[in-house]
PDB file of C-alpha atoms in Angstrom:
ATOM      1  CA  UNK A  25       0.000   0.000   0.000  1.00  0.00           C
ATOM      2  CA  UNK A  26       1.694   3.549  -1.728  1.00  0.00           C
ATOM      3  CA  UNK A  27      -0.934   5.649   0.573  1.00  0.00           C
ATOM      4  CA  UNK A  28      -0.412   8.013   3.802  1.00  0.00           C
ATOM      5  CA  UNK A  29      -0.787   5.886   6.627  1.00  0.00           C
ATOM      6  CA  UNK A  30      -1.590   6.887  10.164  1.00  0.00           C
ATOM      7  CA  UNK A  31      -1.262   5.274  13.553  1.00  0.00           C
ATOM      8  CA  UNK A  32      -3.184   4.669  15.727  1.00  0.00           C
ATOM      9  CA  UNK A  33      -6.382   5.091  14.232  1.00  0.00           C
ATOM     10  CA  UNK A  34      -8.352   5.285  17.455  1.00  0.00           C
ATOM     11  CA  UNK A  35      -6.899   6.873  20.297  1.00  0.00           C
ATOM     12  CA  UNK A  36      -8.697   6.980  24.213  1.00  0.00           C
ATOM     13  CA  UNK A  37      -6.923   8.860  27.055  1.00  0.00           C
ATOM     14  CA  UNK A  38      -8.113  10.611  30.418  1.00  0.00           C
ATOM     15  CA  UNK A  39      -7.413  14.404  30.442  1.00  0.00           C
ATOM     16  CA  UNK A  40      -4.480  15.951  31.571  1.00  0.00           C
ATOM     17  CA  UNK A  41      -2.664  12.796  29.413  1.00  0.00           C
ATOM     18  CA  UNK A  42       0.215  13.334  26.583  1.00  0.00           C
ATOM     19  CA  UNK A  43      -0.795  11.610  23.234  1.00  0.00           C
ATOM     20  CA  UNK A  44       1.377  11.538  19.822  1.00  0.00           C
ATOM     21  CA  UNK A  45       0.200  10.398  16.295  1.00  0.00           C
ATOM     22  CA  UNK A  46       2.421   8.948  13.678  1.00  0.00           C
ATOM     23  CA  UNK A  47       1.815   9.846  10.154  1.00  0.00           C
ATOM     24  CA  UNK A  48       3.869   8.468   7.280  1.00  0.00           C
ATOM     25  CA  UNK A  49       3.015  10.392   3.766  1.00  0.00           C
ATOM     26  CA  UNK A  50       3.672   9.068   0.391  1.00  0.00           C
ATOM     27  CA  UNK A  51       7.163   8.500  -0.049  1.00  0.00           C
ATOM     28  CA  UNK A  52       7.669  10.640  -2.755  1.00  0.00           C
ATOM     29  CA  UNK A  53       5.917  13.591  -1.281  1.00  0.00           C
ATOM     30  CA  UNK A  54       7.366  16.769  -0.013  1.00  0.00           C
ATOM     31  CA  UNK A  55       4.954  18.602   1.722  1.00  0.00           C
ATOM     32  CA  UNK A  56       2.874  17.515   4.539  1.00  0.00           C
ATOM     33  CA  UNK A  57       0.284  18.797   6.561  1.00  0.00           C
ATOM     34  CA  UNK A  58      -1.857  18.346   9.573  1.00  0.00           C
ATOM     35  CA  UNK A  59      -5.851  19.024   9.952  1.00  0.00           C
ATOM     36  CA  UNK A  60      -8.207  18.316  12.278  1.00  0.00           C
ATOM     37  CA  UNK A  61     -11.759  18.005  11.547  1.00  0.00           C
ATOM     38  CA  UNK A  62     -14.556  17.828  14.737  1.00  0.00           C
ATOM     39  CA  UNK A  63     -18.172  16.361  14.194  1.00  0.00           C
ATOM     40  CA  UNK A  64     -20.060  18.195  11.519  1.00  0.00           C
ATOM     41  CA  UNK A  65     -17.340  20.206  10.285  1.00  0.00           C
ATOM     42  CA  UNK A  66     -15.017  20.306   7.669  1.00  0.00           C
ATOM     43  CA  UNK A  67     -11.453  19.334   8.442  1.00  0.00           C
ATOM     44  CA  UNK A  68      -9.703  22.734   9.639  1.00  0.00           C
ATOM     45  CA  UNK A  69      -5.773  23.474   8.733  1.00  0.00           C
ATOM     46  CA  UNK A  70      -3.294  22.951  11.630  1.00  0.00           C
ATOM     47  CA  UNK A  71       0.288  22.603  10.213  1.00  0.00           C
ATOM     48  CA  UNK A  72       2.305  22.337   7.435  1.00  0.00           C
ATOM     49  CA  UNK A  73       6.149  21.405   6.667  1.00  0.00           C
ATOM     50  CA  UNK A  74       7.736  21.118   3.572  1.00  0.00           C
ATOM     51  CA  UNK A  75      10.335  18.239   3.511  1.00  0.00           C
ATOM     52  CA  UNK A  76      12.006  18.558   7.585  1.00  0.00           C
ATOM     53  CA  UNK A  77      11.106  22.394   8.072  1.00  0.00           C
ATOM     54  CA  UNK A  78       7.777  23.299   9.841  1.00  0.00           C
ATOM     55  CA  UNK A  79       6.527  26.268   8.103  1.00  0.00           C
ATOM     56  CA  UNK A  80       3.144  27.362   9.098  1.00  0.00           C
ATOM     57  CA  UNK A  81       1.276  26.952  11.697  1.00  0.00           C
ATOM     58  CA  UNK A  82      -2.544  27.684  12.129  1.00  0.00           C
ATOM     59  CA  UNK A  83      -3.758  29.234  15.256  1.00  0.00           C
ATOM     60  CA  UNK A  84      -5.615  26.703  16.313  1.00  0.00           C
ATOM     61  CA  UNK A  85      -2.301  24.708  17.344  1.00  0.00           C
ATOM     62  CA  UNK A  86      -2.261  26.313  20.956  1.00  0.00           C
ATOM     63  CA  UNK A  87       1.798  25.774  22.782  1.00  0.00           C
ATOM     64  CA  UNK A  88       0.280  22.362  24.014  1.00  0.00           C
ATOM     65  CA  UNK A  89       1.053  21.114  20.524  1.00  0.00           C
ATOM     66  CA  UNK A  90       3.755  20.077  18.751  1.00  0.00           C
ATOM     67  CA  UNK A  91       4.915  18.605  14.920  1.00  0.00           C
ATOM     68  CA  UNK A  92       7.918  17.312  13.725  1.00  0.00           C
ATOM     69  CA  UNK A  93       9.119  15.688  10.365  1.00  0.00           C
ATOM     70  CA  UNK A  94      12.443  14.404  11.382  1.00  0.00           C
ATOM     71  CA  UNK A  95      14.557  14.019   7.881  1.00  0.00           C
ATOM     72  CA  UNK A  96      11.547  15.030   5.816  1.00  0.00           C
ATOM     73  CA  UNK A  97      10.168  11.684   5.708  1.00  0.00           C
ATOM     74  CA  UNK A  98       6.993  10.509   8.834  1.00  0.00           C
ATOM     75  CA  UNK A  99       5.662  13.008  11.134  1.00  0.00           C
ATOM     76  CA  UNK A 100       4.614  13.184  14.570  1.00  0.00           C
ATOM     77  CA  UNK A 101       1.527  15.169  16.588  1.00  0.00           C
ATOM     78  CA  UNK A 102       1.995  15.184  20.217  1.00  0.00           C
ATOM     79  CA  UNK A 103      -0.517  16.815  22.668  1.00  0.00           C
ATOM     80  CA  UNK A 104       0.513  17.145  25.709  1.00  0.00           C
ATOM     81  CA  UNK A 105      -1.677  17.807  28.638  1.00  0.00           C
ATOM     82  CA  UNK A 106      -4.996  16.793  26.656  1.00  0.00           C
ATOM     83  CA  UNK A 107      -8.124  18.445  26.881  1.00  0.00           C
ATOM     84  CA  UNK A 108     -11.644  17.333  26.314  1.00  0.00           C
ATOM     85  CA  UNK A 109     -11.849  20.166  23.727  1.00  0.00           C
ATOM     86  CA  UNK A 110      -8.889  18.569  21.806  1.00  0.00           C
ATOM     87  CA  UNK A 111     -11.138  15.069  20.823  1.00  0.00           C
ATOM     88  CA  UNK A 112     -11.404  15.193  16.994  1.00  0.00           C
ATOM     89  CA  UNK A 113     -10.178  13.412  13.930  1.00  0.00           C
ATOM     90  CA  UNK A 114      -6.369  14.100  13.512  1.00  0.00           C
ATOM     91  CA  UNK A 115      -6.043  13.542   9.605  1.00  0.00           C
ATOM     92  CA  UNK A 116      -2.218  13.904   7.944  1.00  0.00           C
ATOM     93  CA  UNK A 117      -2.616  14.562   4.301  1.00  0.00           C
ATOM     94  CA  UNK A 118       1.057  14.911   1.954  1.00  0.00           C
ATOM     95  CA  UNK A 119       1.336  16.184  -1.273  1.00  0.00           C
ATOM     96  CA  UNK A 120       4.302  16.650  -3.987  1.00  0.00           C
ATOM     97  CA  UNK A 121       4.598  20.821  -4.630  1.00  0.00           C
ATOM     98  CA  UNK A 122       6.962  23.084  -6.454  1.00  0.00           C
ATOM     99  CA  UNK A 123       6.679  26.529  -6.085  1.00  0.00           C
ATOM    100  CA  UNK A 124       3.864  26.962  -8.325  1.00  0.00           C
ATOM    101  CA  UNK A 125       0.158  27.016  -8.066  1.00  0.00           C
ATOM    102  CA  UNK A 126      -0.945  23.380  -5.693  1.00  0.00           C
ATOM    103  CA  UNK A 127      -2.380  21.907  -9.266  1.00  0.00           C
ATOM    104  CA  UNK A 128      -2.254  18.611  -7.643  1.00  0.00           C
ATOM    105  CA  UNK A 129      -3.987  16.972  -5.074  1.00  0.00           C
ATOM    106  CA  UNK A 130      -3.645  16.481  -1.292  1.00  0.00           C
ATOM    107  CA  UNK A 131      -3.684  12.725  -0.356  1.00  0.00           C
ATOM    108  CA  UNK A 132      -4.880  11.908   3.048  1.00  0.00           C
ATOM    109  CA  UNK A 133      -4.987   9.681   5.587  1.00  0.00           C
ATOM    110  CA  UNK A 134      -7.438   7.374   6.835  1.00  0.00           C
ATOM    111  CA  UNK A 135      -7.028   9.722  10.583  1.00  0.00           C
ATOM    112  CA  UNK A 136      -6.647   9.393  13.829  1.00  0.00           C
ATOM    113  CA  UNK A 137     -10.200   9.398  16.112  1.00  0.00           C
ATOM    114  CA  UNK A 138      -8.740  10.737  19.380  1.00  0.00           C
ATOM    115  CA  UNK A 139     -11.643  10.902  22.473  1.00  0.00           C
ATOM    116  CA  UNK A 140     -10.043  12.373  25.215  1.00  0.00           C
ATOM    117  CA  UNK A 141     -12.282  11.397  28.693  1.00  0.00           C
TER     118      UNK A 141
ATOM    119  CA  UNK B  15      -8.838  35.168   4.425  1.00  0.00           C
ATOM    120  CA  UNK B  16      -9.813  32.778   2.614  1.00  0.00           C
ATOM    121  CA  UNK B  17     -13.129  30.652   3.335  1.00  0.00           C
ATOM    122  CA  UNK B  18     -15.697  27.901   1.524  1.00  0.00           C
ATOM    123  CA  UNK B  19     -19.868  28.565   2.123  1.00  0.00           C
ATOM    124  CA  UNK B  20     -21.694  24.914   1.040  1.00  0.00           C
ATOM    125  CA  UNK B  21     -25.042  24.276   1.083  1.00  0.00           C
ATOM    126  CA  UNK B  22     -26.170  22.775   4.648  1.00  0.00           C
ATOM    127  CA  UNK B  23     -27.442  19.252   4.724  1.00  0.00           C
ATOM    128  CA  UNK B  24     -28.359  16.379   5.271  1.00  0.00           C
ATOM    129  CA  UNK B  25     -29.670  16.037   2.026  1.00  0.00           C
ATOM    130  CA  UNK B  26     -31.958  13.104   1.148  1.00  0.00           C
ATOM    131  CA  UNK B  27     -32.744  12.083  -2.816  1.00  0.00           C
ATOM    132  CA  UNK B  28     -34.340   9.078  -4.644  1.00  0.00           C
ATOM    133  CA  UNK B  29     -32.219   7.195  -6.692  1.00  0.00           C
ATOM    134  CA  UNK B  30     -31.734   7.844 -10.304  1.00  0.00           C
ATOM    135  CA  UNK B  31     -32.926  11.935  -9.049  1.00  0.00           C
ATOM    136  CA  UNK B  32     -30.183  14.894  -9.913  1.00  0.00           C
ATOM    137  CA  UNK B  33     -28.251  16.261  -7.370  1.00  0.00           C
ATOM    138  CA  UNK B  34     -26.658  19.934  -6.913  1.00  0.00           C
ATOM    139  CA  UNK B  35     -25.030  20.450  -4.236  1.00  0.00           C
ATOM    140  CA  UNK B  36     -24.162  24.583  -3.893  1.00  0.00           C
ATOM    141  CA  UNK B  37     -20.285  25.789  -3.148  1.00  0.00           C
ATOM    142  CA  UNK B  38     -19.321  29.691  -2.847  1.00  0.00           C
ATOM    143  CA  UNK B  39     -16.097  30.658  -1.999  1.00  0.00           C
ATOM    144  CA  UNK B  40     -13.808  33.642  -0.708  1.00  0.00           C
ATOM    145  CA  UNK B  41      -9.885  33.840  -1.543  1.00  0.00           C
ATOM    146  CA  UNK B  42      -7.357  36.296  -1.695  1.00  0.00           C
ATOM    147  CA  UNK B  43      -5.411  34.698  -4.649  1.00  0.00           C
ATOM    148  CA  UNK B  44      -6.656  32.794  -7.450  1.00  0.00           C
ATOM    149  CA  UNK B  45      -7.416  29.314  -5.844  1.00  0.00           C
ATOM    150  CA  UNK B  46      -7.903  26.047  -7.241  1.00  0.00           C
ATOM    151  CA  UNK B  47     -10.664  24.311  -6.281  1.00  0.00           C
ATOM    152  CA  UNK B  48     -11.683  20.982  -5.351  1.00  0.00           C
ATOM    153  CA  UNK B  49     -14.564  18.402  -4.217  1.00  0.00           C
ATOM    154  CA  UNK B  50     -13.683  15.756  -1.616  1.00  0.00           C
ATOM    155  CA  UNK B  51     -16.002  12.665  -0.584  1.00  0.00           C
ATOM    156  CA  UNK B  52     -16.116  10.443   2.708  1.00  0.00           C
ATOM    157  CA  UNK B  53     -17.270   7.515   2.334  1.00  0.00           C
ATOM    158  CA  UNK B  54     -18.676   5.798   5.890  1.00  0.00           C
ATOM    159  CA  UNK B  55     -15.778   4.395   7.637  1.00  0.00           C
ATOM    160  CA  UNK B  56     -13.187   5.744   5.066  1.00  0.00           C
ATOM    161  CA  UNK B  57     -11.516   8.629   4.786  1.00  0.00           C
ATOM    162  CA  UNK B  58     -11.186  11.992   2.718  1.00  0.00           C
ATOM    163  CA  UNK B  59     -11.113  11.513  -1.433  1.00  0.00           C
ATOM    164  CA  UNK B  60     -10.277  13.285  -4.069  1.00  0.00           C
ATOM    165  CA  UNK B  61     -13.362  13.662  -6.377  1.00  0.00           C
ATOM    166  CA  UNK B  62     -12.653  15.916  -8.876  1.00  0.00           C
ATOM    167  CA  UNK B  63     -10.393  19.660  -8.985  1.00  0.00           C
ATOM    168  CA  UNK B  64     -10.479  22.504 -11.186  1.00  0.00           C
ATOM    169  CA  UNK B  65      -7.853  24.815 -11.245  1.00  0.00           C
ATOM    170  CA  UNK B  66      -8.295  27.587 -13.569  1.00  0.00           C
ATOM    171  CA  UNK B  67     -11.214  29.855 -14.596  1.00  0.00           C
ATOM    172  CA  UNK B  68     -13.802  27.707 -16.771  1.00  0.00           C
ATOM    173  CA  UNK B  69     -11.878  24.469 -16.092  1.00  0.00           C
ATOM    174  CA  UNK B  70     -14.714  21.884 -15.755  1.00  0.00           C
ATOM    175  CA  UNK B  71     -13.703  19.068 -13.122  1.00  0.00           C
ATOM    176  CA  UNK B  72     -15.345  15.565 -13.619  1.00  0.00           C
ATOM    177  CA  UNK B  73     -15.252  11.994 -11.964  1.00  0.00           C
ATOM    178  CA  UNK B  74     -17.770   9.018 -11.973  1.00  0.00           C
ATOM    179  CA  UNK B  75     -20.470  10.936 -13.541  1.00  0.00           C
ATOM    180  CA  UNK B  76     -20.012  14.020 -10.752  1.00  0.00           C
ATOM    181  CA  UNK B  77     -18.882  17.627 -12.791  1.00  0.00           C
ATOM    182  CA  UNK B  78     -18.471  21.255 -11.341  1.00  0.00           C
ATOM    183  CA  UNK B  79     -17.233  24.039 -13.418  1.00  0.00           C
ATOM    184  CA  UNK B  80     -14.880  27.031 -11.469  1.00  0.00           C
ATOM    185  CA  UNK B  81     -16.985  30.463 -11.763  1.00  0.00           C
ATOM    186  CA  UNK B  82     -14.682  33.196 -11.404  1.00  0.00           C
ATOM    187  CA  UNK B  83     -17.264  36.127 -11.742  1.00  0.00           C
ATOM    188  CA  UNK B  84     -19.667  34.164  -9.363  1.00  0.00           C
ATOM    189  CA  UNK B  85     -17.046  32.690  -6.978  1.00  0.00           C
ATOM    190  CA  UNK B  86     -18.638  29.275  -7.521  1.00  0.00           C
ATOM    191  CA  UNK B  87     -18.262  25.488  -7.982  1.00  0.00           C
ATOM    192  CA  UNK B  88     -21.295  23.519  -7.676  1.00  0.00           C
ATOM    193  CA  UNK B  89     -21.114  19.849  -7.423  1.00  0.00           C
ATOM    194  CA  UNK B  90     -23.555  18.193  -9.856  1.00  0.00           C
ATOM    195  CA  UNK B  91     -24.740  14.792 -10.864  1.00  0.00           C
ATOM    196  CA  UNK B  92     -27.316  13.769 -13.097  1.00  0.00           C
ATOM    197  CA  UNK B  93     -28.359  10.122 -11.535  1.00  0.00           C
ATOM    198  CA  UNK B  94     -27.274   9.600  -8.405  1.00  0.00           C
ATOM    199  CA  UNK B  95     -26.780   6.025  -6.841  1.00  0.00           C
ATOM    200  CA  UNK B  96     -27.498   4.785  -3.574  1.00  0.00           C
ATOM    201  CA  UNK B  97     -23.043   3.833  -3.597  1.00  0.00           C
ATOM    202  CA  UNK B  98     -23.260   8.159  -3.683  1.00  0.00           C
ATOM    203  CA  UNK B  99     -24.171   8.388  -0.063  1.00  0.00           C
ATOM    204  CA  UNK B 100     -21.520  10.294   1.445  1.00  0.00           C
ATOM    205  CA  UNK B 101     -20.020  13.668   2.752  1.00  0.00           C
ATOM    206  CA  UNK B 102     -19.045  15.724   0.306  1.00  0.00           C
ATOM    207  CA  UNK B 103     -16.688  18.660   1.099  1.00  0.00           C
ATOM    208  CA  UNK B 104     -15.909  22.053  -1.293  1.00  0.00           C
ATOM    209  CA  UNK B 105     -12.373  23.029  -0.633  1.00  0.00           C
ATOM    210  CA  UNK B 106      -9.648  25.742  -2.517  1.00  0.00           C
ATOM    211  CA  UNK B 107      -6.102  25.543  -2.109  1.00  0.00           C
ATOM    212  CA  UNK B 108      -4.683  29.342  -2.083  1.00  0.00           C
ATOM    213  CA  UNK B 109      -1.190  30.229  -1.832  1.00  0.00           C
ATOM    214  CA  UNK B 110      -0.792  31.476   1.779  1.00  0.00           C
ATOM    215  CA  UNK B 111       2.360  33.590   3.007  1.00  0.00           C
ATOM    216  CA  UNK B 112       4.250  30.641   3.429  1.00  0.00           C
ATOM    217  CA  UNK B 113       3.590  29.440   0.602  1.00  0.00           C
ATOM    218  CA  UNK B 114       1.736  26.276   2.235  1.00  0.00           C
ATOM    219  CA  UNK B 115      -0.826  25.993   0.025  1.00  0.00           C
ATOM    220  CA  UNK B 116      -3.121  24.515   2.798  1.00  0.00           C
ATOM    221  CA  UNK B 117      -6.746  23.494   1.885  1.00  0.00           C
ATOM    222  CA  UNK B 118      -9.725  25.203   3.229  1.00  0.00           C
ATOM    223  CA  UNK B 119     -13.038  23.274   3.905  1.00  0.00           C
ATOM    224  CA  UNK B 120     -16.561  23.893   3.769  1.00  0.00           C
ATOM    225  CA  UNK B 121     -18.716  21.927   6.667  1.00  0.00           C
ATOM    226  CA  UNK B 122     -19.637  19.495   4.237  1.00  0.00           C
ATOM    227  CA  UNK B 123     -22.762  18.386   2.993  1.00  0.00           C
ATOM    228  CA  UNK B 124     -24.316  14.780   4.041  1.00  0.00           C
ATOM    229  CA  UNK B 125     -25.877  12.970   0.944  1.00  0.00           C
ATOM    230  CA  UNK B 126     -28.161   9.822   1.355  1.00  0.00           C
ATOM    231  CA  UNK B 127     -29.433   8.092  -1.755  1.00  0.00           C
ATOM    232  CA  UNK B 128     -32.729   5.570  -0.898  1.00  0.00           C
ATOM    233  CA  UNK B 129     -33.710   3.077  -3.031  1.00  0.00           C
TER     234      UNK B 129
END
């Protein structure tokens, strides 16, 4: 299987908890980003790096969260110090961009369903 | 900023009926557009892009043309199936100052097809 993977797909934890989320991207793919999408709504941007370098982040990552993409290839989300507010879908979607217009598609992930008690 | 108005579900059609589903949209740049689907139980799909003025987008018997002068890009389908229940999401891809290129959503629209 050539897609984006992510692990684990379901996710329960008490608040106050740390959680990560592993997300490995098409192989060929530069760019990679983070969303999260809540019940009824449409996924909403969080992150974004282009090979190892993290460069934007949405306002909705508060300092409890963190993304890396160690050597350009998987990334990691880790929450630390959960919140009930913070239970969502956690989807990683990676994409293969020059510095033109985004002609292509994003490819995403299946997600990760985090509940936080 | 940039932001994606869709037309509020759940929306509930016959088999074989034709389906519009309404997608209005705000950028800075000159975005290109897209329609994703979620299937139950799976996760987000490409449908079909456009990515240029007049560009008509089409997959499995779905179209939607880019509107500049109306900011538009309905979703259409002339016989839908009862395989076409799903969410479908509008979303435009917009180069931001970082050149990220992110994807904004609308809330999505929830389709059911009866028999």
């Amino acid at each position: 299987d050539t897609g984006v993977s992510q692990d684990p797909r379901h996710k329960i934890t008490k608040r106050g908890q740390n959680v990560t989320f592993r997300c490995d991207p098409i192989s060929e793919h530069n760019r990679l980003y983070w969303y999260r999408q809540t019940l009824g709504q449409g996924p909403e941007f969080l992150t974004y790096f282009q090979n190892e370098a993290q460069l934007e982040k949405s306002r909705l990552l508060s300092d409890r969260f963190s993304a890396e993409r160690p050597k350009g290839s998987f990334s990691t989300l880790e929450i630390q110090r959960t919140e009930q507010g913070d239970s969502a879908m956690y989807l990683c979607a990676s994409f293969r961009g020059d510095s033109g217009r985004a002609l292509g598609e994003q490819f995403f992930g299946p997600g990760t369903r985090l509940t936080v008690l | 900023g940039n932001s994606v108005t869709q037309m509020e579900g759940p929306v509930t059609l016959s088999e074989e009926a034709f389906l519009t589903i309404n997608c209005t949209y705000t950028a800075t740049g000159y975005p290109s557009l897209f329609w994703y689907v979620q299937y139950p139980g799976e996760g987000l799909q490409l449908l079909l892009k456009a990515t240029k003025a007049d560009d008509k987008g089409s997959n499995k018997g779905f179209e939607a043309t880019y509107r500049k002068e109306t900011t538009s890009f309905h979703l259409e389908k002339g016989s839908v199936q009862v395989s076409d229940s799903a969410v479908y999401f509008c979303a435009l891809s917009d180069r931001s100052g970082a050149g990220s290129y992110q994807l904004t959503f609308g809330k999505g629209t929830k389709l059911s097809v009866i028999p």
